[in-house]
């Protein structure tokens, strides 16, 4: 590994099988420290842009850490974005748009993927968002 995100439990950050790489769910951590905490509130979606981008960057870095020399990610196939939000929140896809934009910025058309945005009652470390990717070589 080349310094990507470190697991916070008994799992690996990403697993490669054949031509696919599956990442664990990644939260907005830097050097193991949670940088953003608390639920997403209606009317404050923009305030969570950097948290989502950091979680997505961690997921992408975890996938890239599984590449061999000379390989690259051919495509991100799917992304799951878990959003811890206040009761009654309905803009999960708007939160996930920040992650989609990040992947497009980093990978161009290779970063455009299918996705699922899911509202949850809570996330590890009180993270507002957790992101999981499946990428193809």
PDB file of C-alpha atoms in Angstrom:
ATOM      1  CA  UNK A   1       0.000   0.000   0.000  1.00  0.00           C
ATOM      2  CA  UNK A   2       1.118   3.518  -0.706  1.00  0.00           C
ATOM      3  CA  UNK A   3      -0.239   5.430   2.218  1.00  0.00           C
ATOM      4  CA  UNK A   4      -3.944   5.274   1.457  1.00  0.00           C
ATOM      5  CA  UNK A   5      -6.640   5.250   4.117  1.00  0.00           C
ATOM      6  CA  UNK A   6      -6.065   2.920   7.051  1.00  0.00           C
ATOM      7  CA  UNK A   7      -8.850   0.585   8.151  1.00  0.00           C
ATOM      8  CA  UNK A   8     -10.414   1.468  11.494  1.00  0.00           C
ATOM      9  CA  UNK A   9     -11.186  -2.186  12.280  1.00  0.00           C
ATOM     10  CA  UNK A  10     -10.655  -5.774  11.167  1.00  0.00           C
ATOM     11  CA  UNK A  11     -10.943  -5.333   7.384  1.00  0.00           C
ATOM     12  CA  UNK A  12      -8.959  -4.103   4.387  1.00  0.00           C
ATOM     13  CA  UNK A  13      -9.424  -0.734   2.712  1.00  0.00           C
ATOM     14  CA  UNK A  14      -9.893  -2.376  -0.687  1.00  0.00           C
ATOM     15  CA  UNK A  15      -9.926  -5.874  -2.144  1.00  0.00           C
ATOM     16  CA  UNK A  16      -8.985  -6.810  -5.672  1.00  0.00           C
ATOM     17  CA  UNK A  17     -10.520  -9.809  -7.406  1.00  0.00           C
ATOM     18  CA  UNK A  18      -9.765 -10.403 -11.051  1.00  0.00           C
ATOM     19  CA  UNK A  19     -10.294  -7.164 -12.906  1.00  0.00           C
ATOM     20  CA  UNK A  20     -12.357  -5.541 -10.159  1.00  0.00           C
ATOM     21  CA  UNK A  21     -11.518  -3.553  -7.037  1.00  0.00           C
ATOM     22  CA  UNK A  22     -14.040  -3.246  -4.204  1.00  0.00           C
ATOM     23  CA  UNK A  23     -13.437  -0.618  -1.544  1.00  0.00           C
ATOM     24  CA  UNK A  24     -14.619  -0.612   2.016  1.00  0.00           C
ATOM     25  CA  UNK A  25     -16.871   2.240   3.016  1.00  0.00           C
ATOM     26  CA  UNK A  26     -14.746   5.351   3.440  1.00  0.00           C
ATOM     27  CA  UNK A  27     -15.552   8.263   5.696  1.00  0.00           C
ATOM     28  CA  UNK A  28     -14.053  11.778   5.689  1.00  0.00           C
ATOM     29  CA  UNK A  29     -10.888  10.916   7.619  1.00  0.00           C
ATOM     30  CA  UNK A  30      -7.377  12.286   7.272  1.00  0.00           C
ATOM     31  CA  UNK A  31      -4.536  10.320   8.868  1.00  0.00           C
ATOM     32  CA  UNK A  32      -7.128   8.266  10.740  1.00  0.00           C
ATOM     33  CA  UNK A  33      -8.823  11.347  12.240  1.00  0.00           C
ATOM     34  CA  UNK A  34     -12.460  12.134  11.454  1.00  0.00           C
ATOM     35  CA  UNK A  35     -12.496  15.600   9.915  1.00  0.00           C
ATOM     36  CA  UNK A  36     -16.279  16.118   9.735  1.00  0.00           C
ATOM     37  CA  UNK A  37     -18.967  14.856  12.109  1.00  0.00           C
ATOM     38  CA  UNK A  38     -22.697  15.018  12.575  1.00  0.00           C
ATOM     39  CA  UNK A  39     -25.781  14.563  10.445  1.00  0.00           C
ATOM     40  CA  UNK A  40     -26.607  16.453   7.285  1.00  0.00           C
ATOM     41  CA  UNK A  41     -29.408  18.976   7.800  1.00  0.00           C
ATOM     42  CA  UNK A  42     -31.853  20.311   5.230  1.00  0.00           C
ATOM     43  CA  UNK A  43     -30.719  23.690   3.980  1.00  0.00           C
ATOM     44  CA  UNK A  44     -27.061  22.904   4.804  1.00  0.00           C
ATOM     45  CA  UNK A  45     -26.185  20.507   1.995  1.00  0.00           C
ATOM     46  CA  UNK A  46     -23.454  22.740   0.560  1.00  0.00           C
ATOM     47  CA  UNK A  47     -21.714  22.761   3.960  1.00  0.00           C
ATOM     48  CA  UNK A  48     -20.993  19.041   3.484  1.00  0.00           C
ATOM     49  CA  UNK A  49     -19.285  19.317   0.093  1.00  0.00           C
ATOM     50  CA  UNK A  50     -15.770  18.935   1.500  1.00  0.00           C
ATOM     51  CA  UNK A  51     -16.747  16.011   3.742  1.00  0.00           C
ATOM     52  CA  UNK A  52     -18.187  14.145   0.761  1.00  0.00           C
ATOM     53  CA  UNK A  53     -15.190  14.954  -1.424  1.00  0.00           C
ATOM     54  CA  UNK A  54     -12.771  13.736   1.263  1.00  0.00           C
ATOM     55  CA  UNK A  55     -14.678  10.480   1.757  1.00  0.00           C
ATOM     56  CA  UNK A  56     -14.731   9.956  -2.020  1.00  0.00           C
ATOM     57  CA  UNK A  57     -11.025  10.769  -2.307  1.00  0.00           C
ATOM     58  CA  UNK A  58     -10.311   8.165   0.375  1.00  0.00           C
ATOM     59  CA  UNK A  59     -12.338   5.551  -1.518  1.00  0.00           C
ATOM     60  CA  UNK A  60     -10.608   6.353  -4.801  1.00  0.00           C
ATOM     61  CA  UNK A  61      -7.177   6.278  -3.147  1.00  0.00           C
ATOM     62  CA  UNK A  62      -7.991   2.894  -1.561  1.00  0.00           C
ATOM     63  CA  UNK A  63      -8.882   1.533  -5.016  1.00  0.00           C
ATOM     64  CA  UNK A  64      -5.773   3.019  -6.612  1.00  0.00           C
ATOM     65  CA  UNK A  65      -3.609   1.443  -3.900  1.00  0.00           C
ATOM     66  CA  UNK A  66      -4.609  -1.978  -5.273  1.00  0.00           C
ATOM     67  CA  UNK A  67      -3.237  -1.187  -8.757  1.00  0.00           C
ATOM     68  CA  UNK A  68      -0.037  -2.754 -10.030  1.00  0.00           C
ATOM     69  CA  UNK A  69       2.668  -0.700 -11.742  1.00  0.00           C
ATOM     70  CA  UNK A  70       1.416   0.492 -15.129  1.00  0.00           C
ATOM     71  CA  UNK A  71      -2.256  -0.174 -14.396  1.00  0.00           C
ATOM     72  CA  UNK A  72      -5.032   2.373 -14.117  1.00  0.00           C
ATOM     73  CA  UNK A  73      -8.671   2.395 -13.255  1.00  0.00           C
ATOM     74  CA  UNK A  74     -10.555   1.867 -16.509  1.00  0.00           C
ATOM     75  CA  UNK A  75     -13.895   2.816 -14.972  1.00  0.00           C
ATOM     76  CA  UNK A  76     -15.647   3.319 -11.686  1.00  0.00           C
ATOM     77  CA  UNK A  77     -18.608   0.978 -12.127  1.00  0.00           C
ATOM     78  CA  UNK A  78     -20.738   1.875  -9.156  1.00  0.00           C
ATOM     79  CA  UNK A  79     -20.715   4.016  -6.044  1.00  0.00           C
ATOM     80  CA  UNK A  80     -22.798   3.750  -2.896  1.00  0.00           C
ATOM     81  CA  UNK A  81     -23.141   6.921  -0.829  1.00  0.00           C
ATOM     82  CA  UNK A  82     -24.489   6.509   2.699  1.00  0.00           C
ATOM     83  CA  UNK A  83     -25.779   9.766   4.169  1.00  0.00           C
ATOM     84  CA  UNK A  84     -26.475  10.281   7.862  1.00  0.00           C
ATOM     85  CA  UNK A  85     -29.117  12.978   7.801  1.00  0.00           C
ATOM     86  CA  UNK A  86     -31.756  14.463  10.022  1.00  0.00           C
ATOM     87  CA  UNK A  87     -35.180  12.863  10.101  1.00  0.00           C
ATOM     88  CA  UNK A  88     -37.266  13.859   7.110  1.00  0.00           C
ATOM     89  CA  UNK A  89     -34.234  14.681   4.927  1.00  0.00           C
ATOM     90  CA  UNK A  90     -34.878  13.844   1.284  1.00  0.00           C
ATOM     91  CA  UNK A  91     -31.955  15.309  -0.677  1.00  0.00           C
ATOM     92  CA  UNK A  92     -29.566  12.354  -0.432  1.00  0.00           C
ATOM     93  CA  UNK A  93     -28.895  12.443  -4.170  1.00  0.00           C
ATOM     94  CA  UNK A  94     -27.782  16.089  -3.943  1.00  0.00           C
ATOM     95  CA  UNK A  95     -25.204  15.068  -1.332  1.00  0.00           C
ATOM     96  CA  UNK A  96     -24.070  12.215  -3.589  1.00  0.00           C
ATOM     97  CA  UNK A  97     -23.677  14.679  -6.474  1.00  0.00           C
ATOM     98  CA  UNK A  98     -20.567  16.062  -4.726  1.00  0.00           C
ATOM     99  CA  UNK A  99     -18.975  12.600  -4.938  1.00  0.00           C
ATOM    100  CA  UNK A 100     -19.997  12.145  -8.571  1.00  0.00           C
ATOM    101  CA  UNK A 101     -18.442  15.523  -9.419  1.00  0.00           C
ATOM    102  CA  UNK A 102     -15.235  14.557  -7.616  1.00  0.00           C
ATOM    103  CA  UNK A 103     -14.889  11.307  -9.580  1.00  0.00           C
ATOM    104  CA  UNK A 104     -15.545  13.113 -12.856  1.00  0.00           C
ATOM    105  CA  UNK A 105     -12.878  15.736 -11.972  1.00  0.00           C
ATOM    106  CA  UNK A 106     -10.326  13.062 -11.134  1.00  0.00           C
ATOM    107  CA  UNK A 107     -11.050  10.479 -13.840  1.00  0.00           C
ATOM    108  CA  UNK A 108     -13.069  12.210 -16.554  1.00  0.00           C
ATOM    109  CA  UNK A 109     -15.544   9.889 -18.255  1.00  0.00           C
ATOM    110  CA  UNK A 110     -13.962   6.911 -16.447  1.00  0.00           C
ATOM    111  CA  UNK A 111     -15.414   8.327 -13.221  1.00  0.00           C
ATOM    112  CA  UNK A 112     -19.014   8.494 -14.404  1.00  0.00           C
ATOM    113  CA  UNK A 113     -20.782   5.577 -12.726  1.00  0.00           C
ATOM    114  CA  UNK A 114     -24.063   4.207 -11.515  1.00  0.00           C
ATOM    115  CA  UNK A 115     -24.745   5.027  -7.899  1.00  0.00           C
ATOM    116  CA  UNK A 116     -27.056   4.644  -4.978  1.00  0.00           C
ATOM    117  CA  UNK A 117     -27.622   7.293  -2.282  1.00  0.00           C
ATOM    118  CA  UNK A 118     -28.946   5.808   0.946  1.00  0.00           C
ATOM    119  CA  UNK A 119     -30.132   7.562   4.086  1.00  0.00           C
ATOM    120  CA  UNK A 120     -29.016   5.937   7.342  1.00  0.00           C
ATOM    121  CA  UNK A 121     -29.633   6.465  11.067  1.00  0.00           C
ATOM    122  CA  UNK A 122     -25.917   6.869  11.814  1.00  0.00           C
ATOM    123  CA  UNK A 123     -22.406   6.109  10.564  1.00  0.00           C
ATOM    124  CA  UNK A 124     -19.100   5.041  12.147  1.00  0.00           C
ATOM    125  CA  UNK A 125     -17.356   7.834  14.038  1.00  0.00           C
ATOM    126  CA  UNK A 126     -20.432  10.048  13.617  1.00  0.00           C
ATOM    127  CA  UNK A 127     -19.411  10.686   9.999  1.00  0.00           C
ATOM    128  CA  UNK A 128     -21.986  12.514   7.891  1.00  0.00           C
ATOM    129  CA  UNK A 129     -21.189  10.343   4.850  1.00  0.00           C
ATOM    130  CA  UNK A 130     -19.577   7.034   3.906  1.00  0.00           C
ATOM    131  CA  UNK A 131     -18.679   6.060   0.333  1.00  0.00           C
ATOM    132  CA  UNK A 132     -17.971   2.674  -1.243  1.00  0.00           C
ATOM    133  CA  UNK A 133     -16.748   2.109  -4.818  1.00  0.00           C
ATOM    134  CA  UNK A 134     -16.431  -0.758  -7.265  1.00  0.00           C
ATOM    135  CA  UNK A 135     -13.882  -0.086 -10.001  1.00  0.00           C
ATOM    136  CA  UNK A 136     -12.701  -2.010 -13.064  1.00  0.00           C
ATOM    137  CA  UNK A 137      -9.143  -2.225 -14.330  1.00  0.00           C
TER     138      UNK A 137
END
